[in-house]
mmCIF file of C-alpha atoms in Angstrom:
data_model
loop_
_atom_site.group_PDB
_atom_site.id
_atom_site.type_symbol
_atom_site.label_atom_id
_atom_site.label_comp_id
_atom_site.label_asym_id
_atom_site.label_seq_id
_atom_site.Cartn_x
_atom_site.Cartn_y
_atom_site.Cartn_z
ATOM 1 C CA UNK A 129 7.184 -0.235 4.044
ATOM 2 C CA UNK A 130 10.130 1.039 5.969
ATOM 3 C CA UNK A 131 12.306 4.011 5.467
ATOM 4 C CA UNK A 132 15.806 2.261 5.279
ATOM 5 C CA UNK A 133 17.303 3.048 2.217
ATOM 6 C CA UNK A 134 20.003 0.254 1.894
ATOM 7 C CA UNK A 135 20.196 -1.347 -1.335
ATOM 8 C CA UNK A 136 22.257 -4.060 -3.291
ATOM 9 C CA UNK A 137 21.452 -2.849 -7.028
ATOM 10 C CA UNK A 138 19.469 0.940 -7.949
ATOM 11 C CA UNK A 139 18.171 -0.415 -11.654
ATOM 12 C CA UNK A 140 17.248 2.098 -13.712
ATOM 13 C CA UNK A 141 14.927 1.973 -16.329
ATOM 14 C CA UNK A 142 12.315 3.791 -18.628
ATOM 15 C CA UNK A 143 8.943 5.023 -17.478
ATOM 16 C CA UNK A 144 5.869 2.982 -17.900
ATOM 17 C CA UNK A 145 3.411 5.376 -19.733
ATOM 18 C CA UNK A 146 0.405 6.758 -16.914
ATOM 19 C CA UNK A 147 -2.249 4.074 -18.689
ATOM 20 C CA UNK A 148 0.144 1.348 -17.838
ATOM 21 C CA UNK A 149 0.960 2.316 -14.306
ATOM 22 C CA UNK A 150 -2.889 2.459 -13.811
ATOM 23 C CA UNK A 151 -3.325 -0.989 -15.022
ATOM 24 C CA UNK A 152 -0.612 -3.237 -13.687
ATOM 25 C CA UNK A 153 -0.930 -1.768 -9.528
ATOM 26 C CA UNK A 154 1.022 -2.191 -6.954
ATOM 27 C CA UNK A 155 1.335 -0.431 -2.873
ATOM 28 C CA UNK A 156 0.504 -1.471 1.619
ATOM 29 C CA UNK A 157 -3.469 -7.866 1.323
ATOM 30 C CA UNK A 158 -6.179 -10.241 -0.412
ATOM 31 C CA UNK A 159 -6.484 -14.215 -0.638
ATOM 32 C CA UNK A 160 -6.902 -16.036 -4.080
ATOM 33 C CA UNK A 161 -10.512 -15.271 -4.769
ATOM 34 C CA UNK A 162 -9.921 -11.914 -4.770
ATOM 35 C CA UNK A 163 -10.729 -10.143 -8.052
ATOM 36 C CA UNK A 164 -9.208 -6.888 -9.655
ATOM 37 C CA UNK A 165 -12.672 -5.102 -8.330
ATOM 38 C CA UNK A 166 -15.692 -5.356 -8.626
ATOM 39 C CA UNK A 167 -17.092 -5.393 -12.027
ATOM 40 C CA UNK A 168 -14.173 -4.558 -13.510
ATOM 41 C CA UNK A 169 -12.103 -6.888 -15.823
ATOM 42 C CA UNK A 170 -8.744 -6.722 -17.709
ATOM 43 C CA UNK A 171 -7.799 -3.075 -18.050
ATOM 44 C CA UNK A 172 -11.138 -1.720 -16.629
ATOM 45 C CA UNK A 173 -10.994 0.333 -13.480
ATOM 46 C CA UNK A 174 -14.378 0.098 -11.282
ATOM 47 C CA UNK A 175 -16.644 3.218 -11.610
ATOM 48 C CA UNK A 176 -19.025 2.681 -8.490
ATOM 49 C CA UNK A 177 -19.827 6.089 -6.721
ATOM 50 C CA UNK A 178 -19.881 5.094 -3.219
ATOM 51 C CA UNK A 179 -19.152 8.464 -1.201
ATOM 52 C CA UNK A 180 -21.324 10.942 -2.515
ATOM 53 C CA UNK A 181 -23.895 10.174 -0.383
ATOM 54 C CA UNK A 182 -21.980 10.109 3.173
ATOM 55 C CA UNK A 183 -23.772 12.629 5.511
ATOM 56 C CA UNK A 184 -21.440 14.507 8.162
ATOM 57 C CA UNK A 185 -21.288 12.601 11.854
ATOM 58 C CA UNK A 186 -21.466 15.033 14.106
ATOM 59 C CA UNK A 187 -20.059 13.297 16.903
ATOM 60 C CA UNK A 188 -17.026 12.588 14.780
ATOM 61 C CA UNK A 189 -16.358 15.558 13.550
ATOM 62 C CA UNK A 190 -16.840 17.177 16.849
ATOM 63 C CA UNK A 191 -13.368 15.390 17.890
ATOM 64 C CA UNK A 192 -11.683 17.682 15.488
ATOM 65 C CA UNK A 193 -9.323 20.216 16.256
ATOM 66 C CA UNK A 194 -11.340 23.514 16.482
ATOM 67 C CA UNK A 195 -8.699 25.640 13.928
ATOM 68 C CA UNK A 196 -9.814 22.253 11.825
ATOM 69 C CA UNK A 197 -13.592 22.673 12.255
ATOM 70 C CA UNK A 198 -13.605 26.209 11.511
ATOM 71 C CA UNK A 199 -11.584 26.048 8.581
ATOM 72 C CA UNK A 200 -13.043 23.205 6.949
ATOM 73 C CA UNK A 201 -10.127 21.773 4.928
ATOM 74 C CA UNK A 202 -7.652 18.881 4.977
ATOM 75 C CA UNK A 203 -4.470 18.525 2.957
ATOM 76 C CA UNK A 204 -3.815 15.473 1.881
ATOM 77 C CA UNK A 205 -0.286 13.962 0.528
ATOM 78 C CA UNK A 206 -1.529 10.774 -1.831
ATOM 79 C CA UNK A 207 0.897 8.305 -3.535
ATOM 80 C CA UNK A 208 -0.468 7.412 -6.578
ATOM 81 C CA UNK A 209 0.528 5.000 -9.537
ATOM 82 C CA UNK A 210 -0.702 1.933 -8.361
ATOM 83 C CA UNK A 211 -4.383 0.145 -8.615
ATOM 84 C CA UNK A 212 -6.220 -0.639 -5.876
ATOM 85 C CA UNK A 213 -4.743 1.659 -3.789
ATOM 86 C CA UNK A 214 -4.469 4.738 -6.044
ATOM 87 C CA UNK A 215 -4.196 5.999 -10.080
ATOM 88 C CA UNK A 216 -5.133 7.955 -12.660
ATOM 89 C CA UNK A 217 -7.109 7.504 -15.429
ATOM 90 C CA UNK A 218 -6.182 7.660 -19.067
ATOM 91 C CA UNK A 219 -7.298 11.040 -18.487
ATOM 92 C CA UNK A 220 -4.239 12.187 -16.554
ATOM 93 C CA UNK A 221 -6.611 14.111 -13.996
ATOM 94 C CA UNK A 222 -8.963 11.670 -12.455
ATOM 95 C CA UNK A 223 -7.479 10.243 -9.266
ATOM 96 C CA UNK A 224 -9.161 6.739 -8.410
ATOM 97 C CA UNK A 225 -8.794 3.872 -6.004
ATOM 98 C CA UNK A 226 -9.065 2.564 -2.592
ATOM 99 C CA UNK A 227 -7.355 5.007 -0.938
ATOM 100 C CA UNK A 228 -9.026 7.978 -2.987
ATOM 101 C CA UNK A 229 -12.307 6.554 -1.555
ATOM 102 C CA UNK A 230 -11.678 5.632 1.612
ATOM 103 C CA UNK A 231 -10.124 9.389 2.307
ATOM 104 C CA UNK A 232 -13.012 11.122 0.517
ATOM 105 C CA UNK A 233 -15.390 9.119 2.240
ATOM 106 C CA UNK A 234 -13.655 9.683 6.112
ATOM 107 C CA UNK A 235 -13.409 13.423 4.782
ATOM 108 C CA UNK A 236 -17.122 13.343 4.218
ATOM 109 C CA UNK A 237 -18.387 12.159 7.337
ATOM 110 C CA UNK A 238 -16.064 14.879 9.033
ATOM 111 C CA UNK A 239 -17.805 17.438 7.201
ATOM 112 C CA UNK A 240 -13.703 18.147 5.574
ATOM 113 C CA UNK A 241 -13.221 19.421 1.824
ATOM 114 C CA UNK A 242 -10.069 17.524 1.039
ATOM 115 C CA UNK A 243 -7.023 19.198 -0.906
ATOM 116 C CA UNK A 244 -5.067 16.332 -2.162
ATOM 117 C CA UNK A 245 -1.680 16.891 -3.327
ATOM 118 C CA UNK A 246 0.094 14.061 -5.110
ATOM 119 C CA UNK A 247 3.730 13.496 -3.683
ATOM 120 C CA UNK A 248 6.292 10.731 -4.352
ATOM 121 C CA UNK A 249 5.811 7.942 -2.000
ATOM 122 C CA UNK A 250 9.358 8.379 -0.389
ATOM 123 C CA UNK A 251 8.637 11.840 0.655
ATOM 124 C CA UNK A 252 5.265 11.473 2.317
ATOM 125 C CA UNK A 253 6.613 10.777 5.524
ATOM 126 C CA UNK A 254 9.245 13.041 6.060
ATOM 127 C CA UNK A 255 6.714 15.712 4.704
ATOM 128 C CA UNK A 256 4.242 15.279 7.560
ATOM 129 C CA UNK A 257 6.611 15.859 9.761
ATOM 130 C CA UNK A 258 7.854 19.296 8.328
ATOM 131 C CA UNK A 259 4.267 20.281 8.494
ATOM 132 C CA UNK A 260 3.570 20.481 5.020
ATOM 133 C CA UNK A 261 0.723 18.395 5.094
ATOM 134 C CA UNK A 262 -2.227 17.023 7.387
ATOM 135 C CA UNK A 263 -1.968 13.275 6.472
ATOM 136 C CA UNK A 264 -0.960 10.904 4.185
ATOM 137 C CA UNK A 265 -1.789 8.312 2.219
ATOM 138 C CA UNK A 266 -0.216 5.494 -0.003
ATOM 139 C CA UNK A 267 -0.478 1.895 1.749
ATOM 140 C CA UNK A 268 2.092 3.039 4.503
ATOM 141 C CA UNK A 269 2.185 -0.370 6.518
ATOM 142 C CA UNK A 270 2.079 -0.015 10.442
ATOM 143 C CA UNK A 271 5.512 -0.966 11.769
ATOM 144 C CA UNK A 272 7.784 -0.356 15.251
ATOM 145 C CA UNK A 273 9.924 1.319 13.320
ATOM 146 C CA UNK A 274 7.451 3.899 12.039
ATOM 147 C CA UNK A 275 5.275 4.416 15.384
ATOM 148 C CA UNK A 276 8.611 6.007 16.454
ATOM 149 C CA UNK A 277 7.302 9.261 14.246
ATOM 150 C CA UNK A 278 4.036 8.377 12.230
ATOM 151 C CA UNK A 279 0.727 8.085 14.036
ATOM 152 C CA UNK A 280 -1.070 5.646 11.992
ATOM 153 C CA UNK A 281 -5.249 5.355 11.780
ATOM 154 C CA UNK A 282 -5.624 1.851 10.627
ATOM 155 C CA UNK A 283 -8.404 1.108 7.333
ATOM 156 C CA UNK A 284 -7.540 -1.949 5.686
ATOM 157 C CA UNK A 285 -4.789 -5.225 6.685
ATOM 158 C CA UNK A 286 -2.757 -5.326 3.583
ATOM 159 C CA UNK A 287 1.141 -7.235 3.463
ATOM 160 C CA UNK A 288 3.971 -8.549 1.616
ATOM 161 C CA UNK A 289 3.792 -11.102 -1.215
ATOM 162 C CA UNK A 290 5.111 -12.586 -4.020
ATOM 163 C CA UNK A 291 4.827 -12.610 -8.206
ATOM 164 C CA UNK A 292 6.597 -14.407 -10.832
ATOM 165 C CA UNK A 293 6.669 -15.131 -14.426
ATOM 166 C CA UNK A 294 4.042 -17.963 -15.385
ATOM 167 C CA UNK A 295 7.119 -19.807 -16.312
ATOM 168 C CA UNK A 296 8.456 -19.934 -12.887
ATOM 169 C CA UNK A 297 9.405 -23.065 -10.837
ATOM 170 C CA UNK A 298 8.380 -21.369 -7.839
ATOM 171 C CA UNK A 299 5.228 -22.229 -6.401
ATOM 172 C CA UNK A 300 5.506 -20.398 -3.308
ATOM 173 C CA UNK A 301 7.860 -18.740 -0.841
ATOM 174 C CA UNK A 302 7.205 -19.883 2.378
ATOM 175 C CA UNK A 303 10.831 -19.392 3.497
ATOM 176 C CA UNK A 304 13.272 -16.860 2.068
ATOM 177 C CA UNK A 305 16.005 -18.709 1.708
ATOM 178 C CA UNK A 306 13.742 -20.244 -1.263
ATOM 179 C CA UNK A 307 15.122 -17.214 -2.749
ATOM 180 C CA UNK A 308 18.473 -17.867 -2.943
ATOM 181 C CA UNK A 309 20.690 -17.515 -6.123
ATOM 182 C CA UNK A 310 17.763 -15.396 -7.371
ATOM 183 C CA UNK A 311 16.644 -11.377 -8.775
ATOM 184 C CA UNK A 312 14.496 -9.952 -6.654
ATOM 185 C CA UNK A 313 12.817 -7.066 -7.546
ATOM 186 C CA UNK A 314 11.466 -4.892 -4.789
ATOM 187 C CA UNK A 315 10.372 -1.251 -4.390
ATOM 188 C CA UNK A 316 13.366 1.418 -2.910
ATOM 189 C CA UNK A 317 12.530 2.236 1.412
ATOM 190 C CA UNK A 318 9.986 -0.089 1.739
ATOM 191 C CA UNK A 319 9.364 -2.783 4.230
ATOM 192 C CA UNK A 320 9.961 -5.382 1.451
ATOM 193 C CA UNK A 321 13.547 -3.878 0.877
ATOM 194 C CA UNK A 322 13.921 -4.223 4.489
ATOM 195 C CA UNK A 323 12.928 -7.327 4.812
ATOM 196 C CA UNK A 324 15.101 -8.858 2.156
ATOM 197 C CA UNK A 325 18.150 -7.130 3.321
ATOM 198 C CA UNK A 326 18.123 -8.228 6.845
ATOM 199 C CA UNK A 327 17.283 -11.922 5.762
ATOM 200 C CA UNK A 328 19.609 -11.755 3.240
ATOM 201 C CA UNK A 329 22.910 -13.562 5.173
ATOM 202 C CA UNK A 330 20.402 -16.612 5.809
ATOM 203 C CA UNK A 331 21.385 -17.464 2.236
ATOM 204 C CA UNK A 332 24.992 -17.636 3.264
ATOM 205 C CA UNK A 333 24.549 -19.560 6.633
ATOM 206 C CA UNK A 334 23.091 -22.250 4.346
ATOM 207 C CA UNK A 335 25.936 -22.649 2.476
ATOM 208 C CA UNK A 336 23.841 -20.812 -0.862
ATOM 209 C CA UNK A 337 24.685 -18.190 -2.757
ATOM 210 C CA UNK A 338 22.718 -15.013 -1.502
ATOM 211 C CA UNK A 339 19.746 -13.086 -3.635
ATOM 212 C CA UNK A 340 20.190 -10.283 -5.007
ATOM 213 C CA UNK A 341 17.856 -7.084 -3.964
ATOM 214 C CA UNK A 342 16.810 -5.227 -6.988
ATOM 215 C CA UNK A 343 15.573 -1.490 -6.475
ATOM 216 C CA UNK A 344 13.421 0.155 -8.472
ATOM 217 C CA UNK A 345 11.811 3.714 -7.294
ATOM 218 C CA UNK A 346 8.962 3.038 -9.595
ATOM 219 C CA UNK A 347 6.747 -0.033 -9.849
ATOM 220 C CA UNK A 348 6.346 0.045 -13.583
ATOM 221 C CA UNK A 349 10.330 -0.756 -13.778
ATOM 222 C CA UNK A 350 9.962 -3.627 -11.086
ATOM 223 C CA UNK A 351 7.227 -5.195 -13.489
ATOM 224 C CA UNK A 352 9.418 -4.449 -16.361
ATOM 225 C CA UNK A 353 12.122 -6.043 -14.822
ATOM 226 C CA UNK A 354 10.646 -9.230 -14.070
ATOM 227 C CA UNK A 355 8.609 -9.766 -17.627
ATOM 228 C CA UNK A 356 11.747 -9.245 -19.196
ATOM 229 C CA UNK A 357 13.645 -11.846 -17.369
ATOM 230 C CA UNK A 358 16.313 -9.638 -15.403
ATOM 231 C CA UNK A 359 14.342 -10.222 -12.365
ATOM 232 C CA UNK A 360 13.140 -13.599 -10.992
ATOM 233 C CA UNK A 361 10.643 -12.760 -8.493
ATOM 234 C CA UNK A 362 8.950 -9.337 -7.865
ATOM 235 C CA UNK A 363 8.346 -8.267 -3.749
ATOM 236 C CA UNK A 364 5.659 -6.299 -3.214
ATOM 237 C CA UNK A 365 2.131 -5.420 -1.265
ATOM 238 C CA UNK A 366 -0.328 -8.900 -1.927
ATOM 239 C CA UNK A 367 -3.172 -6.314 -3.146
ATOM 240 C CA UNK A 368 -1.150 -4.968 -5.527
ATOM 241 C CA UNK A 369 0.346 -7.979 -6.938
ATOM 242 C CA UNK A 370 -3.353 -10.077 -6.625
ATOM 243 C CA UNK A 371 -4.726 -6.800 -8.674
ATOM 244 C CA UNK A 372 -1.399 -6.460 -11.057
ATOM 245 C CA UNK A 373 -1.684 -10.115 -12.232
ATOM 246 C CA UNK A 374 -5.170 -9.817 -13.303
ATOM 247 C CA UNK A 375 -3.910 -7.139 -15.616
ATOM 248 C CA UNK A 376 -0.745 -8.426 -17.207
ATOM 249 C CA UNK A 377 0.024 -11.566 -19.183
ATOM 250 C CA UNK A 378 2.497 -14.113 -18.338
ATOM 251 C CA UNK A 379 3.155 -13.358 -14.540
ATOM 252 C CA UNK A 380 1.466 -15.172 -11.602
ATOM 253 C CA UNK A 381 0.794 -14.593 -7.534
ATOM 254 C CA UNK A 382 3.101 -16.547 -5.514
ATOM 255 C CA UNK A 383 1.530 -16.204 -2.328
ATOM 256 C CA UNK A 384 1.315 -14.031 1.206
ATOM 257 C CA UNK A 385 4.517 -13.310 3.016
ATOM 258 C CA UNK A 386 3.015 -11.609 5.978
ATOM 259 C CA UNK A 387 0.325 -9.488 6.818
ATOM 260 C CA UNK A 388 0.506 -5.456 8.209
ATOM 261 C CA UNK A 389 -2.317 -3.349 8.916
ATOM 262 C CA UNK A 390 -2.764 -0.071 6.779
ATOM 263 C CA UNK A 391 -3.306 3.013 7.628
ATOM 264 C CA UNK A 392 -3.571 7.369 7.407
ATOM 265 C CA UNK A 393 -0.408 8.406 8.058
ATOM 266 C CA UNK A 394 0.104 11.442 10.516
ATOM 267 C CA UNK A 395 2.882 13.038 12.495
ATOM 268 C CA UNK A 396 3.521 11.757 15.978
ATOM 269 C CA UNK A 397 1.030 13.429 18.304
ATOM 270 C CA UNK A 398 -1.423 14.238 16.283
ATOM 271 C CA UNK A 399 -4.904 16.007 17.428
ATOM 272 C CA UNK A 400 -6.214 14.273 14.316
ATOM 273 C CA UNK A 401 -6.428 10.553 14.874
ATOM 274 C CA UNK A 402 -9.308 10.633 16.691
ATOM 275 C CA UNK A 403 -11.319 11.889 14.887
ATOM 276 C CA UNK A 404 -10.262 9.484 11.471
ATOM 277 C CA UNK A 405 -10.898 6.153 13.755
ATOM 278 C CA UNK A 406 -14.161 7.768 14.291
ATOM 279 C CA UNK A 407 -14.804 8.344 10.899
ATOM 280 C CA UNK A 408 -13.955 4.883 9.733
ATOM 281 C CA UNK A 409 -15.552 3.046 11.894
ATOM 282 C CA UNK A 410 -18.787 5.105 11.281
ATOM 283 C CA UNK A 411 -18.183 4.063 7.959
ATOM 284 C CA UNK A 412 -18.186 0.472 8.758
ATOM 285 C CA UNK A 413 -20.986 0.707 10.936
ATOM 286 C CA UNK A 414 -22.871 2.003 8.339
ATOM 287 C CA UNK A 415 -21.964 -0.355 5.039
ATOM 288 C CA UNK A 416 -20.009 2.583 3.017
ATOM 289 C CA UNK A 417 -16.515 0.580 4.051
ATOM 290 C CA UNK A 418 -17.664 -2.355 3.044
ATOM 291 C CA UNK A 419 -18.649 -0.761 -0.221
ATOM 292 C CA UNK A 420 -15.879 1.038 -1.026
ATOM 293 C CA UNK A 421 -13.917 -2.331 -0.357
ATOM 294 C CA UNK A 422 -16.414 -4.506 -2.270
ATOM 295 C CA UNK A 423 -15.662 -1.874 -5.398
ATOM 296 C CA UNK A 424 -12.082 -2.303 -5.379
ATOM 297 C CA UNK A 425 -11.978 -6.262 -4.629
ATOM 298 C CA UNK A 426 -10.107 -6.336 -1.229
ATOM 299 C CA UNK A 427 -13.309 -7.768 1.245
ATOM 300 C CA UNK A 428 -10.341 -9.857 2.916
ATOM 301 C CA UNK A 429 -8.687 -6.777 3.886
ATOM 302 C CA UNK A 430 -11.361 -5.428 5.640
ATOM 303 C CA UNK A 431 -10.496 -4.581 9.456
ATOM 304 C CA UNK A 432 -12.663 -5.108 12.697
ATOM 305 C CA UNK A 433 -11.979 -2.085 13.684
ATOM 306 C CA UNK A 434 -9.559 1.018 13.186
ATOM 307 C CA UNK A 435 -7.659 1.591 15.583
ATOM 308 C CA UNK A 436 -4.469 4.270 16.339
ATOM 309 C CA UNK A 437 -1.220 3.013 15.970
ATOM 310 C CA UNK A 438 -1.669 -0.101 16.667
ATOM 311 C CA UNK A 439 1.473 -2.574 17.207
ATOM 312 C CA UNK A 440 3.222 -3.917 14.226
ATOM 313 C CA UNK A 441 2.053 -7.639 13.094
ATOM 314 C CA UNK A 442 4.614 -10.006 13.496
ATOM 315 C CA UNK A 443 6.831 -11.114 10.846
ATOM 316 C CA UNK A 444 7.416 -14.893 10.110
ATOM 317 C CA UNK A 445 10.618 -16.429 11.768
ATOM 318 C CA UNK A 446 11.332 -17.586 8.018
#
């Protein structure tokens, strides 16, 4: 997801109650086989405890800042809203999800109490760098543009894909000048805005009429949008749609776009990275990442290995 905030269209529409938002998931990938999670089927969110049980690494946590040792704490800015990555119950309290897991379980192993503040997706970034918080999380893909300022820890290869109705001629976009003359719903400074917007004029080389980039700020209005026809397609991360479609009638996967690895989110220079590639790869030498993946139904977005800002996957020439 990138932070360029051009748009065509800002749609506005009403709020998807908290149950709903839990259920239909987003965002920052998974092939076909991929279920919602494990165990869990329409509308039921997986209740595996897989962290509880993590035992501090001392070797990891000994790459720590020392202020960070000593004071035992990590703040956390967390996205939430979307299944897997992270949600709240019915409940309105209880946070859940890949990303809830994954932090709780790195936090563990550094021997960390986590304070987790949940902050709107746009303003994570911009936050870490004021100082406000430690790290963030909320499927913030690993791009050029962002290793200008973010230090990223990678955990899990997500990407862009595509959903439709179940109606739908489309079968899949391999090329996005298959999108021509369309709606296409996307969420607002993301890389899939970014994406459509600079392929855009291809539509108009071709002699076609362009698509038309459809920004929504929250993902229950981009789902809206497209079950009730004013969209054509809907952009977003492939775990999030693969999950989403599992919990909504009448819409369908298209397919993978492209693929960008996922990661904690830090500001540039950060003493902390270390120590978090540490602490997930412990956890995959161990089984809990595999676990914690398992739960949530993303085993094809499992990484060898995390690694610190790594450079951006490229995109498809299409």
């Amino acid at each position: 997801m990138s932070l360029t905030r051009t748009r065509r269209h800002t749609v506005a529409f009403a709020l998807i109650t908290a149950t709903t938002l839990a259920l239909t998931a987003c965002g920052s990938g998974t092939p076909a086989t991929t279920a919602p999670a494990a165990g869990a089927g329409k509308g039921a969110v997986p209740t595996a405890d897989v962290v509880s049980t993590i035992a501090r690494d001392e070797a990891a946590a000994r790459l720590l800042p020392a202020e960070v040792r000593r004071g035992g704490t990590i703040s956390v800015a967390s996205a939430t809203g979307t299944l897997p990555g992270a949600a709240y119950l019915p409940d309105g309290r209880t946070l859940v999800g890949a990303d809830v897991d994954v932090t709780d379980a790195v936090a563990k192993v550094l021997g960390l109490r986590v304070k987790r503040e949940v902050v709107s997706w746009e303003a994570i970034l911009p936050a870490l760098g004021s100082g406000k918080y430690d790290v963030g999380t909320g499927n913030f893909g690993v791009t050029e543009e962002r290793r200008r300022t973010i230090d990223f820890v990678t955990y899990v290869n997500d990407g862009q894909g595509f959903a439709t109705r179940a109606d739908s001629p489309l079968k899949k976009v391999t090329d996005l000048t298959q999108l021509c003359g369309l709606n296409v719903a996307t969420g607002g400074g993301t890389t899939f805005e970014a994406t459509l917007e600079r392929n855009r004029p291809r539509c108009a080389a071709a002699g076609r009429k362009p698509y038309e980039v459809q920004v929504f700020n929250d993902l229950g209005a981009q789902w809206m949008s497209l079950q009730q026809g004013r969209s054509d397609v809907l952009m977003s991360t492939v775990n999030g749609l693969r999950y989403a479609v599992t919990q909504q009638e009448n819409v369908r996967f298209l397919n993978e776009y492209r693929r960008l690895d996922v990661g904690f989110a830090f500001t540039k220079g950060t003493p902390l990275a270390p120590a978090f590639r540490a602490a997930v790869n412990r956890l995959k030498a161990d089984g809990t990442y595999d676990r914690i993946l398992r739960k949530w139904g993303l085993t094809d977005s499992a990484i060898a290995e995390s690694r610190i800002s790594p450079p951006e996957i490229p995109a498809p020439e299409k």
